[in-house]
Short mmCIF file of C-alpha atoms in Angstrom, two decimals:
data_model
loop_
_atom_site.label_atom_id
_atom_site.label_comp_id
_atom_site.label_asym_id
_atom_site.label_seq_id
_atom_site.Cartn_x
_atom_site.Cartn_y
_atom_site.Cartn_z
CA UNK Y 26 26.01 -0.11 -18.70
CA UNK Y 27 23.73 -2.08 -16.65
CA UNK Y 28 21.04 -4.27 -18.10
CA UNK Y 29 18.03 -5.29 -16.16
CA UNK Y 30 15.36 -8.00 -17.21
CA UNK Y 31 12.09 -8.52 -15.28
CA UNK Y 32 10.14 -11.70 -15.51
CA UNK Y 33 7.25 -13.21 -13.40
CA UNK Y 34 4.28 -11.08 -14.11
CA UNK Y 35 0.86 -12.54 -14.81
CA UNK Y 36 -2.84 -12.53 -13.77
CA UNK Y 37 -3.64 -13.88 -10.26
CA UNK Y 38 -6.80 -13.90 -8.16
CA UNK Y 39 -7.06 -11.46 -5.06
CA UNK Y 40 -5.30 -12.94 -2.10
CA UNK Y 41 -2.65 -14.80 -4.33
CA UNK Y 42 1.16 -14.65 -4.47
CA UNK Y 43 3.58 -13.78 -7.47
CA UNK Y 44 7.31 -13.68 -7.41
CA UNK Y 45 9.10 -11.06 -9.98
CA UNK Y 46 12.48 -11.46 -10.76
CA UNK Y 47 15.01 -9.15 -12.12
CA UNK Y 48 18.25 -10.46 -14.03
CA UNK Y 49 20.92 -7.80 -13.67
CA UNK Y 50 24.08 -7.72 -15.42
CA UNK Y 51 26.79 -4.89 -15.97
CA UNK Y 52 28.83 -2.55 -13.95
CA UNK Y 53 28.41 -3.98 -10.25
CA UNK Y 54 28.76 -0.14 -8.78
CA UNK Y 55 25.91 0.83 -10.89
CA UNK Y 56 23.61 -1.55 -9.65
CA UNK Y 57 24.51 -1.02 -5.84
CA UNK Y 58 21.01 -0.35 -5.04
CA UNK Y 59 18.08 -2.19 -6.77
CA UNK Y 60 14.54 -0.77 -6.68
CA UNK Y 61 11.07 -1.96 -7.62
CA UNK Y 62 8.40 0.71 -8.82
CA UNK Y 63 5.14 0.19 -10.04
CA UNK Y 64 3.03 2.22 -12.39
CA UNK Y 65 -0.67 1.59 -12.70
CA UNK Y 66 -2.60 2.81 -15.64
CA UNK Y 67 -3.52 6.81 -15.42
CA UNK Y 68 -1.05 7.21 -12.38
CA UNK Y 69 2.50 8.06 -11.52
CA UNK Y 70 5.10 5.68 -10.56
CA UNK Y 71 4.97 4.36 -7.05
CA UNK Y 72 7.87 3.41 -5.02
CA UNK Y 73 7.34 -0.31 -3.80
CA UNK Y 74 10.62 -1.87 -2.52
CA UNK Y 75 14.48 -1.15 -2.41
CA UNK Y 76 17.55 -3.36 -1.82
CA UNK Y 77 21.14 -2.46 -0.70
CA UNK Y 78 23.39 -5.06 -2.65
CA UNK Y 79 26.05 -5.11 -0.60
CA UNK Y 80 24.55 -5.82 2.86
CA UNK Y 81 20.63 -6.72 2.20
CA UNK Y 82 19.25 -3.31 3.63
CA UNK Y 83 15.90 -2.86 2.57
CA UNK Y 84 13.06 -0.07 2.44
CA UNK Y 85 9.26 -0.75 1.59
CA UNK Y 86 6.52 1.71 0.47
CA UNK Y 87 3.46 1.95 2.74
CA UNK Y 88 1.33 0.23 0.49
CA UNK Y 89 2.97 -2.87 0.36
CA UNK Y 90 4.56 -3.37 4.07
CA UNK Y 91 3.78 -6.55 5.24
CA UNK Y 92 2.74 -8.26 2.15
CA UNK Y 93 5.97 -7.72 0.12
CA UNK Y 94 9.42 -9.03 0.29
CA UNK Y 95 12.52 -7.99 -1.65
CA UNK Y 96 15.24 -10.36 -1.66
CA UNK Y 97 18.50 -11.16 -3.63
CA UNK Y 98 20.47 -14.11 -4.65
CA UNK Y 99 23.87 -12.88 -5.69
CA UNK Y 100 24.76 -16.27 -7.28
CA UNK Y 101 22.30 -15.51 -9.97
CA UNK Y 102 22.61 -11.56 -9.66
CA UNK Y 103 19.16 -11.46 -9.62
CA UNK Y 104 16.72 -9.47 -7.37
CA UNK Y 105 13.49 -10.66 -6.48
CA UNK Y 106 9.92 -9.12 -5.30
CA UNK Y 107 7.63 -11.83 -3.51
CA UNK Y 108 4.27 -10.41 -3.50
CA UNK Y 109 1.73 -11.96 -1.13
CA UNK Y 110 -2.02 -11.17 -0.17
CA UNK Y 111 -2.21 -9.34 -3.48
CA UNK Y 112 -5.10 -6.83 -3.93
CA UNK Y 113 -6.74 -5.59 -7.48
CA UNK Y 114 -5.11 -2.37 -6.47
CA UNK Y 115 -1.67 -3.97 -6.81
CA UNK Y 116 -2.39 -4.35 -10.78
CA UNK Y 117 0.33 -2.40 -12.57
CA UNK Y 118 3.34 -2.41 -14.81
CA UNK Y 119 6.55 -3.37 -12.32
CA UNK Y 120 9.68 -2.11 -12.87
CA UNK Y 121 13.03 -2.86 -11.71
CA UNK Y 122 15.89 -0.38 -11.34
CA UNK Y 123 19.41 0.49 -10.34
CA UNK Y 124 21.24 3.22 -8.81
CA UNK Y 125 24.67 3.45 -7.03
CA UNK Y 126 23.86 5.21 -3.80
CA UNK Y 127 21.47 4.39 -0.73
CA UNK Y 128 19.87 7.26 0.91
CA UNK Y 129 16.33 8.71 1.33
CA UNK Y 130 15.69 9.63 -2.40
CA UNK Y 131 16.00 6.20 -3.20
CA UNK Y 132 11.76 6.23 -3.02
CA UNK Y 133 12.03 8.60 -6.08
CA UNK Y 134 12.34 7.43 -9.66
CA UNK Y 135 14.99 10.41 -10.47
CA UNK Y 136 17.46 8.73 -8.28
CA UNK Y 137 17.70 5.34 -10.61
CA UNK Y 138 19.97 5.49 -13.70
CA UNK Y 139 18.88 2.10 -15.46
CA UNK Y 140 15.67 0.66 -15.82
CA UNK Y 141 14.00 -2.85 -16.88
CA UNK Y 142 11.56 -3.01 -19.58
CA UNK Y 143 8.55 -3.61 -17.01
CA UNK Y 144 6.21 -6.58 -16.59
CA UNK Y 145 2.72 -6.46 -16.14
CA UNK Y 146 0.85 -7.68 -12.95
CA UNK Y 147 -3.15 -8.16 -12.82
CA UNK Y 148 -4.75 -8.90 -9.78
CA UNK Y 149 -8.75 -9.97 -10.15
CA UNK Y 150 -11.27 -9.32 -7.75
#
């Protein structure tokens, strides 16, 4: 089993920054890849970013490239999502997820085995 707990969401003005955290515990193999997804009201889940725990390889969704950065603190077993230049369209519930295998399918929700409870991010105009 893997447990994922997100934190750091909140209300921010457009152009501002936030940092989300995802504290991970449990079987390390099952969390070799950590991903962030978001879901805005009335929309499907959208891939945001992913990172490979073993070597730090990253992948980003097109809508956040250049503004968001995913990183790992191995000592704290925590994955971060640094969000800069936030826009109102970034408003959503952000979810942390984990899986064991890195590959092109990590942009899909079905590739992930474990999910956190989500944290709300609201960006005001």
